[in-house]
Coordinates of C-alpha atoms and ligand atoms in Angstrom, one line a residue:
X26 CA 72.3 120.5 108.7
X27 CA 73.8 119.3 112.0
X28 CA 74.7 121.7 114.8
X29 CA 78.3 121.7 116.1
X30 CA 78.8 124.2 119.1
X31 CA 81.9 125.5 119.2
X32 CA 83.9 127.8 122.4
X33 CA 86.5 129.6 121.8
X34 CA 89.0 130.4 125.3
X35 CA 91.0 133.5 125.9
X36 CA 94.1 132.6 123.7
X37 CA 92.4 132.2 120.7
X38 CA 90.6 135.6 121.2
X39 CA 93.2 137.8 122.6
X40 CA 94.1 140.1 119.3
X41 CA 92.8 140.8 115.9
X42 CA 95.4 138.0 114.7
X43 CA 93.4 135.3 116.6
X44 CA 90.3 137.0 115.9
X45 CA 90.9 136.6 112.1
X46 CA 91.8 132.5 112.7
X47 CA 88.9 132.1 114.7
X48 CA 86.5 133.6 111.9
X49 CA 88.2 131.0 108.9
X50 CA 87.8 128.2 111.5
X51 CA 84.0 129.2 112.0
X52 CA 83.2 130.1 108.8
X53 CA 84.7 127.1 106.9
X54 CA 82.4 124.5 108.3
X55 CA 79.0 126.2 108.4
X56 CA 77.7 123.7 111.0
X57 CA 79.3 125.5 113.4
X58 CA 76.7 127.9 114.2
X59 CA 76.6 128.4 118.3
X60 CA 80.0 130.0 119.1
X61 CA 80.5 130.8 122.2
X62 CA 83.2 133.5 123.2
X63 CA 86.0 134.1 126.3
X64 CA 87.2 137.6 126.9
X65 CA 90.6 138.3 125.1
X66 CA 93.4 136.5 126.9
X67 CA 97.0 136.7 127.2
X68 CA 98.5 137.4 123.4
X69 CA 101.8 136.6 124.8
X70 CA 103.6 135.3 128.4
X71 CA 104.0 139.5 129.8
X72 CA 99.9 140.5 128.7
X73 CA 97.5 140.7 131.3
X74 CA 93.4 138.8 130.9
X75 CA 91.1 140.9 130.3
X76 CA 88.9 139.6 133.3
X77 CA 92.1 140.2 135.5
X78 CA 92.1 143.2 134.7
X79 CA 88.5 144.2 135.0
X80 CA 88.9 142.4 138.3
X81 CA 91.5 145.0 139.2
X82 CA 89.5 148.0 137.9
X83 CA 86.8 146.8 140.3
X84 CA 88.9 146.7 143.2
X85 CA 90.7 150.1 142.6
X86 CA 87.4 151.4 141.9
X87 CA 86.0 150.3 145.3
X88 CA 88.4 151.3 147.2
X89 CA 88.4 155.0 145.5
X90 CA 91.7 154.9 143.5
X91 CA 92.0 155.3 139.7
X92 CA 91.6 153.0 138.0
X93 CA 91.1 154.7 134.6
X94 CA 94.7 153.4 133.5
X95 CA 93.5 149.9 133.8
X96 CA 90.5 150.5 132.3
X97 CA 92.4 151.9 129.3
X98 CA 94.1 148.6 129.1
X99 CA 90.8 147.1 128.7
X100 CA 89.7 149.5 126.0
X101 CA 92.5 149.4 123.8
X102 CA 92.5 145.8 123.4
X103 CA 89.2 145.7 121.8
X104 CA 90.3 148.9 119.9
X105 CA 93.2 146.7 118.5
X106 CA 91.3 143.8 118.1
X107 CA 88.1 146.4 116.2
X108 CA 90.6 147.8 113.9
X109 CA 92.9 144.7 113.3
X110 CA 89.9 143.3 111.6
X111 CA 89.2 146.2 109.9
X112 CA 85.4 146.2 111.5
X113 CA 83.3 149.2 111.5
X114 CA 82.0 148.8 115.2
X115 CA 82.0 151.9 118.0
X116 CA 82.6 150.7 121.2
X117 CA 82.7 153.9 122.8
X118 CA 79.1 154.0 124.4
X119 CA 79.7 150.5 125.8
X120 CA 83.3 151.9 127.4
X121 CA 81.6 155.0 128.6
X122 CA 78.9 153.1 130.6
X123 CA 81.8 150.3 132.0
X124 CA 83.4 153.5 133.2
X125 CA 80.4 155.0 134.3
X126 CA 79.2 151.7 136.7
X127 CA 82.8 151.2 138.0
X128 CA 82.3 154.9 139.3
X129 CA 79.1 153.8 140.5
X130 CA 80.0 151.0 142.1
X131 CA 78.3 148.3 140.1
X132 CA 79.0 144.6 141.2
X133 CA 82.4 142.4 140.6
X134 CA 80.6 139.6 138.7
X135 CA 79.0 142.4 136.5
X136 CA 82.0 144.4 135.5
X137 CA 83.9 140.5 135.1
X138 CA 81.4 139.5 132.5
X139 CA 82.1 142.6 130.3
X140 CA 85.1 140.9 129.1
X141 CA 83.2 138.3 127.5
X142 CA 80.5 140.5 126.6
X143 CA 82.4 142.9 124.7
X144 CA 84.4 140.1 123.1
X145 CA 80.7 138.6 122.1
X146 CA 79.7 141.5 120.6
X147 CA 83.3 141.9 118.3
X148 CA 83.0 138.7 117.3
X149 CA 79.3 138.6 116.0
X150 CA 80.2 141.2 113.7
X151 CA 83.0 139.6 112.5
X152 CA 80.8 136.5 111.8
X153 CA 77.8 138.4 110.8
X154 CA 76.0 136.3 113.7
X155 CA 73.8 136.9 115.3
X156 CA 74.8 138.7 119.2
X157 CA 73.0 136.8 122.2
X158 CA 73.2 138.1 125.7
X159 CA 74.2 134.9 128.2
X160 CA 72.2 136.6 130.7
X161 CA 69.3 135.8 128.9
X162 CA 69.6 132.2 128.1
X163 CA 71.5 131.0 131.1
X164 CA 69.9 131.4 134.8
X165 CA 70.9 130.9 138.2
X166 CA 67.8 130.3 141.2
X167 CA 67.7 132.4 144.4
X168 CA 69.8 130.4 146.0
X169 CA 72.4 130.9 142.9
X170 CA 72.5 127.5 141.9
X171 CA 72.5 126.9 137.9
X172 CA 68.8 126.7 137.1
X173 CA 69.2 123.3 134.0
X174 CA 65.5 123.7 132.7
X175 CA 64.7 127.2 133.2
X176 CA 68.0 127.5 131.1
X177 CA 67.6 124.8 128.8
X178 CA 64.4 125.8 128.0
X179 CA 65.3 129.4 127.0
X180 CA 68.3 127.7 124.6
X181 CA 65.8 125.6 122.7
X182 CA 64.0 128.6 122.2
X183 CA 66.6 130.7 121.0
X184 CA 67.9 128.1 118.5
X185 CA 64.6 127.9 116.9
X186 CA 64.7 131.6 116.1
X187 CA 68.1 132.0 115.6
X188 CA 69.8 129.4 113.5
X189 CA 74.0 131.1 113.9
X190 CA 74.3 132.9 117.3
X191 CA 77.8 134.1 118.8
X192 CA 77.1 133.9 123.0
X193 CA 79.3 135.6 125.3
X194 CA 80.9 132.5 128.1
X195 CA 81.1 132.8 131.7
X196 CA 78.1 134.4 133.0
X197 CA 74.2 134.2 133.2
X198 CA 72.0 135.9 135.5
X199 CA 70.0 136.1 138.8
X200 CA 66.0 135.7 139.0
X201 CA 66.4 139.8 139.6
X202 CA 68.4 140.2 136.5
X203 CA 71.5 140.8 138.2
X204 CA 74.5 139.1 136.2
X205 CA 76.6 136.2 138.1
X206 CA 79.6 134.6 136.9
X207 CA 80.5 131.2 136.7
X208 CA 84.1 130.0 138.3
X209 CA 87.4 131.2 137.0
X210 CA 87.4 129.1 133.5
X211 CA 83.7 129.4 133.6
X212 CA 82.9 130.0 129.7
X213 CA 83.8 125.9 129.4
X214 CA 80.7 125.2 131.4
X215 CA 78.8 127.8 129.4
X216 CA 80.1 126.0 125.9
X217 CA 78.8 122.6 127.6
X218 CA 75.4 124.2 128.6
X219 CA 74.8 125.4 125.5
X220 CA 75.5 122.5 123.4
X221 CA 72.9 120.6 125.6
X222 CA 70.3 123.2 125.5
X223 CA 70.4 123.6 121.7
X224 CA 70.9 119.4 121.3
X225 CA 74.1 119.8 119.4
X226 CA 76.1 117.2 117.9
X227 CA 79.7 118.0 118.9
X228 CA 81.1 120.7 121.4
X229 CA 84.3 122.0 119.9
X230 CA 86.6 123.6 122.8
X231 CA 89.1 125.5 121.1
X232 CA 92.3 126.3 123.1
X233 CA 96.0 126.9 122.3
X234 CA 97.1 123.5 122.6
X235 CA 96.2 120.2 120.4
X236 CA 94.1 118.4 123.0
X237 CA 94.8 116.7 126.2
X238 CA 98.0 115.4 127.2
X239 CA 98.5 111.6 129.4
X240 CA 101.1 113.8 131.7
X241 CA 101.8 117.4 132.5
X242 CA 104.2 119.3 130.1
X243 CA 105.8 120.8 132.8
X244 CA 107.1 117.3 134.4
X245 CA 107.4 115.4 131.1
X246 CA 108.9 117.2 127.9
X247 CA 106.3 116.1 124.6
X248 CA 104.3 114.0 126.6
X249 CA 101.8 112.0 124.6
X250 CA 98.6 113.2 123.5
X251 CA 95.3 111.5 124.6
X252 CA 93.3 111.1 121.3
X253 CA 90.3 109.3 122.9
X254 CA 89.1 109.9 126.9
X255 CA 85.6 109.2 128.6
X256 CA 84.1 111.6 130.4
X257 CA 84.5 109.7 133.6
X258 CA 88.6 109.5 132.9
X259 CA 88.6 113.5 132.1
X260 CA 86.7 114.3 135.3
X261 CA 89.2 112.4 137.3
X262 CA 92.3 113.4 135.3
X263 CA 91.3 117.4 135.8
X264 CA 90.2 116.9 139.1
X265 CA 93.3 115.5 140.2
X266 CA 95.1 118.7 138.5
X267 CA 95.4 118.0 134.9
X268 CA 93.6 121.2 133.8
X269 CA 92.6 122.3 130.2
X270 CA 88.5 122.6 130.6
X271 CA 87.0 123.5 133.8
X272 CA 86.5 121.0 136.1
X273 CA 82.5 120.7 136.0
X274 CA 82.4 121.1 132.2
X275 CA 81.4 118.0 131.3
X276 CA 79.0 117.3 133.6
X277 CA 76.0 119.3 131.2
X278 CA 76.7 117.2 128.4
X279 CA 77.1 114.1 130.4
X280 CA 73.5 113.0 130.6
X281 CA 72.9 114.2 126.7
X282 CA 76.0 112.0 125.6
X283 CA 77.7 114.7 123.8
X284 CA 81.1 114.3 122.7
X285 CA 83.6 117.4 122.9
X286 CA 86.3 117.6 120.9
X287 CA 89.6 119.7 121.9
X288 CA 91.0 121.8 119.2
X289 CA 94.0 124.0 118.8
X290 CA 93.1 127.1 117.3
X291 CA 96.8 127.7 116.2
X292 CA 96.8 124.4 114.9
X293 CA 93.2 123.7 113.6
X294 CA 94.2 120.7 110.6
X295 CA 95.5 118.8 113.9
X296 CA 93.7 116.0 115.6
X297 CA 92.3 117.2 119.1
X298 CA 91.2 114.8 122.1
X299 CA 88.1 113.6 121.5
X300 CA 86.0 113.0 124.8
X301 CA 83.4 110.4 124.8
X302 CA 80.5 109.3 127.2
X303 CA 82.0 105.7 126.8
X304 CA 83.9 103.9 124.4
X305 CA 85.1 99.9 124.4
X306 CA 88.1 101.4 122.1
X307 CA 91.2 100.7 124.0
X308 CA 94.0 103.4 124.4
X309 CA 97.5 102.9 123.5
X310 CA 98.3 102.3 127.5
X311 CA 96.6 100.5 130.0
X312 CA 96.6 103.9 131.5
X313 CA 94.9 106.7 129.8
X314 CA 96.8 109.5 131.3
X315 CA 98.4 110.3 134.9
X316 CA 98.3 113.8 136.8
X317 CA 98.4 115.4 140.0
X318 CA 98.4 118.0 142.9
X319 CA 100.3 119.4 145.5
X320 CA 99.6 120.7 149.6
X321 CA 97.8 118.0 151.0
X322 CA 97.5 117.5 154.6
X323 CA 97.2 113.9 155.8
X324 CA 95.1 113.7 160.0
X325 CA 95.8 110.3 161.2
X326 CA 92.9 108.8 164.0
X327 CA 94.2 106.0 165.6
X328 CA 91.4 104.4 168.5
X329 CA 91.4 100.7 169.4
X330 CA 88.3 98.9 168.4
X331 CA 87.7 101.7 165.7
X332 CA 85.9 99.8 163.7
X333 CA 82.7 98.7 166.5
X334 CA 82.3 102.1 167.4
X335 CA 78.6 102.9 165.2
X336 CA 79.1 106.3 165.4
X337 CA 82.7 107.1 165.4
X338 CA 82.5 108.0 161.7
X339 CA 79.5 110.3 161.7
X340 CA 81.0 112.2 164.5
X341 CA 84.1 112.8 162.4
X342 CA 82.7 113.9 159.6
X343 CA 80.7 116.4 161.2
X344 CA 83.8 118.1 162.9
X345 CA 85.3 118.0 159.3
X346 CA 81.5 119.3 158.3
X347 CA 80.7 122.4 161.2
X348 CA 84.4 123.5 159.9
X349 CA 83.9 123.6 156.5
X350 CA 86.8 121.2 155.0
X351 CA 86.2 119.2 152.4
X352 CA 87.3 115.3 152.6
X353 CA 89.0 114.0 149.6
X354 CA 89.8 110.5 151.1
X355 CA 90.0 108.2 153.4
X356 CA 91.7 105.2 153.6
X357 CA 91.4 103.1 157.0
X358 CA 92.4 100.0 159.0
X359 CA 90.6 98.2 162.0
X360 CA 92.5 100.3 164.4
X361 CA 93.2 103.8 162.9
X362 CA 91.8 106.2 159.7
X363 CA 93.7 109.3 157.7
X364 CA 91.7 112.3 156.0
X365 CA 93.2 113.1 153.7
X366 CA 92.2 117.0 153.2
X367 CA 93.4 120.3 150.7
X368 CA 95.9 121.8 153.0
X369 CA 93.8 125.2 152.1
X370 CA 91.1 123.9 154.1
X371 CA 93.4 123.6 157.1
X372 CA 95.1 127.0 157.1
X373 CA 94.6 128.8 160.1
X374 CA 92.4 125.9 161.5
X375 CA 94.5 123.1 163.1
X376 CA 94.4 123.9 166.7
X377 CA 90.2 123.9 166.8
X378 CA 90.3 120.6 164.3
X379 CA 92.9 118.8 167.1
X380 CA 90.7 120.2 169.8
X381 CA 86.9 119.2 168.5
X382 CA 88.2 116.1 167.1
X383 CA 89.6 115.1 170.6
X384 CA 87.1 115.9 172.4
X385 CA 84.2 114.5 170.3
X386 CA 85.1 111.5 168.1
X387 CA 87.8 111.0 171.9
X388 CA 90.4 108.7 169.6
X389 CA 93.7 107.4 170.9
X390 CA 95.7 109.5 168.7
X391 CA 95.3 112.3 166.6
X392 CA 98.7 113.7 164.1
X393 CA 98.6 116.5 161.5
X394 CA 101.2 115.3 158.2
X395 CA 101.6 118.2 156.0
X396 CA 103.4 118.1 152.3
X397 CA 101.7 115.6 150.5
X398 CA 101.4 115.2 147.0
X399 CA 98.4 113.4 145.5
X400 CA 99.0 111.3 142.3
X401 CA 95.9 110.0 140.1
X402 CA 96.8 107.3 137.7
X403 CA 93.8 107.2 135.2
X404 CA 92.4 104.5 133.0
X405 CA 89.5 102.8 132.1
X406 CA 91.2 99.6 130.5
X407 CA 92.7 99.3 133.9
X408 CA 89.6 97.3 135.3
X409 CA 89.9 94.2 132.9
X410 CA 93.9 94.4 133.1
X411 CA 95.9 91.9 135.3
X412 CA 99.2 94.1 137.2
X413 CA 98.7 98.1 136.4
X414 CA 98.7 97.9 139.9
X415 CA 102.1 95.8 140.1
X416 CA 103.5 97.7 137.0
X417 CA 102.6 101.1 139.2
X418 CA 104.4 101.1 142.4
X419 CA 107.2 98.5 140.9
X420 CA 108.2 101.7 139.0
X421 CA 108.0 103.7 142.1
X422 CA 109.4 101.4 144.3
X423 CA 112.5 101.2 141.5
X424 CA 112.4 105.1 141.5
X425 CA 113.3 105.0 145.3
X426 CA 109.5 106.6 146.5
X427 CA 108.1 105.6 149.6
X428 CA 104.1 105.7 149.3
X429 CA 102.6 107.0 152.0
X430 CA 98.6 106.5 151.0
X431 CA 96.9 104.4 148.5
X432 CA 93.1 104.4 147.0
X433 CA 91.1 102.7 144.6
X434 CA 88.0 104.1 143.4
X435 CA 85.3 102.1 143.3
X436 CA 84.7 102.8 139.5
X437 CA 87.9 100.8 139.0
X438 CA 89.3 103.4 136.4
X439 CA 92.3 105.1 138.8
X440 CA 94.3 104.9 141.3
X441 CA 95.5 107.2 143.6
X442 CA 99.1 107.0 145.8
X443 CA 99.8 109.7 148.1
X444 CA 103.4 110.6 147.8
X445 CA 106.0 113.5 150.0
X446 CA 105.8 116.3 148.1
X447 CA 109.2 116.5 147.5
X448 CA 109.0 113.1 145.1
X449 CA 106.2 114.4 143.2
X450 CA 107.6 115.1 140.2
X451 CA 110.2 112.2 140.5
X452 CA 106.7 109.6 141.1
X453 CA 105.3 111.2 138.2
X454 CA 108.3 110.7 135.7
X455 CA 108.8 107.0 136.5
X456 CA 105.1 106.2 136.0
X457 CA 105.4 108.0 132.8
X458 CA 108.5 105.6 132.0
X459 CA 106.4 102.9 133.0
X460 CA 103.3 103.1 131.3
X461 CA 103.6 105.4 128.4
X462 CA 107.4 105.1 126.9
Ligands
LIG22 N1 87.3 135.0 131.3 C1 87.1 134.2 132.3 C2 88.4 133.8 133.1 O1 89.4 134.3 132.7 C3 86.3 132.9 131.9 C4 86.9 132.1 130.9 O2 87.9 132.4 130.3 O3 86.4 131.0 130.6 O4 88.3 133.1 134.0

């Protein structure tokens, strides 16, 4: 018997409706035997998460106002979801003691990771799994860094003993037992982690939509979906904004080679985006897929001779360091440079960046250009293809789009243009026309 691990997200465990899918979707291929489970999500565009909402409770209850409405929320959604499935399960001592450490001022990441939890514990009934704690299979180090073989070791284990185990996403916990959450999105990487830990075959993600798209819905109506991706094309694709798993996700089953495979839980006879460590199959395109952000700033360095100055670089990277911003690029010239930074990383900060940056790296020339939209053009058949590059900003150039940034990773599988934000979705579009129609 193989092992297929599969993770359910908020949507497809946000009522007793879903709850009931999810269970024939598990239970009709018994090699799915690790599920792990998000906290109820939205059931429809006007609900509220259940972690928002604990996140709430948390904050009302630290700054001393009720929050017992809020709570109730929280309560009567796995009541529904208890009774929807027609379960003989008492929550009530878990509810009282939530209540009880909100009142007692119990930590944010704690009270966050009773969403999941609770959810966890619904569903193992349901499945007549077995309920494992996250807290005691995934651990974080001191320093609160993920700790892979204390972790992976702990997984093995557990799979040994227990061969169908429902796990609750999104949080493991401290050397002192203390609970810590992943990132928002977190119970991907927790779907990932187990998978390698118990060597599974497969990692199903199981979301509300059929798998990943080549463009973002919002910009282009139906765009096409992406039946096969590398991990190296996903990482770039959701880095650059496309998001449907969290953006460190793959990175556990990376070095194990483990596919995952997208499903839509509405949906589940439907095809899903299958994402491999490498294939030689090409895609429809010569691009896999294109995506993108908004709020970028842009610092241009002009200094003559730039490029015989030794330490000109090191000194600008530790200004960008000693202030905390994160560089995302940086093309250059002989003469002149531009940073290309998250505007986030900038708020509140330009006056001491001009200042430190003058005075240390002393350029000629130093400009802040805000409003810039990043564009990533993904594909891994674009390394052995003659023009994508032509084909690219022909279509922008046709489209009327005046590039203001250009870089090629060295991996040969994107390219990125830096466009004004107020052609974003217009750059995006005529791509689209371009590669995919
Ligand atoms: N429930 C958490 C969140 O809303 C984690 C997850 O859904 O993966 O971010």
């Amino acid at each position: 018997m193989s092992i297929i691990v599969s993770k359910f997200g908020g949507t497809s465990l946000a009522n007793s409706k879903q709850f009931l899918r999810v269970k024939d979707i598990v239970l009709n291929d018994e090699d799915r035997r690790y599920i792990v489970a998000s906290a109820p999500g939205k059931s429809d565009s006007e609900d509220t998460k259940v972690t928002d909402l604990l996140y709430l409770s948390y904050d009302l209850a630290k700054h001393k106002i009720a929050f017992s409405d809020t709570l109730e929320k929280v309560f009567n959604k796995y009541e529904e979801i208890v009774n929807g499935c027609g379960l003989n399960l008492d929550l009530t001592k878990h509810f009282e003691k939530i209540k009880l450490e909100l009142e007692e001022g119990k930590d944010r990441d704690y009270i966050a990771s009773r969403g999941e939890y609770l959810n966890a514990l619904i569903l193992s009934e349901l499945l007549g799994y077995e309920f494992i704690d996250a807290k005691d299979l995934i651990f974080f180090n001191n320093n609160g860094n993920f700790d892979e073989k204390k972790s992976y070791d702990a997984i093995y284990e557990m799979s040994k003993k227990h061969k169908k185990a429902v796990i609750p996403g999104f949080y493991g916990s401290m050397p002192n037992k203390e609970v810590k959450t992943f990132s928002r999105g977190g119970g991907d990487l927790t779907g990932s982690i187990i998978s390698r830990g118990v060597k599974t075959s497969l990692y199903e993600n199981w979301t509300d939509i059929s798998g990943f798209m080549s463009a973002d819905p919002r910009i282009i109506k139906n765009p096409k979906k992406i039946e096969v991706i590398t991990y190296k094309e996903l990482r770039e694709l959701s880095y650059a904004g496309a998001s449907v798993l969290h953006e460190e996700a793959i990175l556990p089953v990376t070095a194990a080679g483990i596919p995952i495979e997208i499903k839509n839980t509405f949906k589940p006879e439907e095809k899903g985006t299958i994402i491999v460590p490498d294939t030689d199959k090409k895609g429809p395109s010569e691009i896999t897929g294109v995506s993108g952000k908004k709020h970028f700033s842009v610092i241009n360095i002009e200094k003559i001779q730039m490029n015989k100055d030794k330490s000109f670089h090191r000194k600008l990277m530790s200004v960008l360091e000693v202030n905390g911003i994160v560089l995302e690029h940086m093309p250059s010239s002989i003469d002149s440079l531009s940073l290309i930074v998250a505007d986030k990383y900038l708020t509140g900060k330009m006056d001491t960046i001009e200042t430190e940056l003058k005075s240390f790296c002393n350029p000629d020339k130093v400009a802040f250009k805000s409003g810039i939209a990043l564009i990533t053009v993904v594909g891994r058949g674009m390394k052995n293809s003659i023009g994508t590059s032509a084909k690219l900003f022909t279509a922008l150039a046709a489209s009327k789009i005046n590039v203001r940034m250009i870089v090629q990773g060295a991996s040969e599988i994107n390219i990125i243009v830096g466009v004004e934000e107020k052609d974003y979705e217009r750059a995006i579009e005529s791509i689209y026309d371009a590669f995919m129609k």
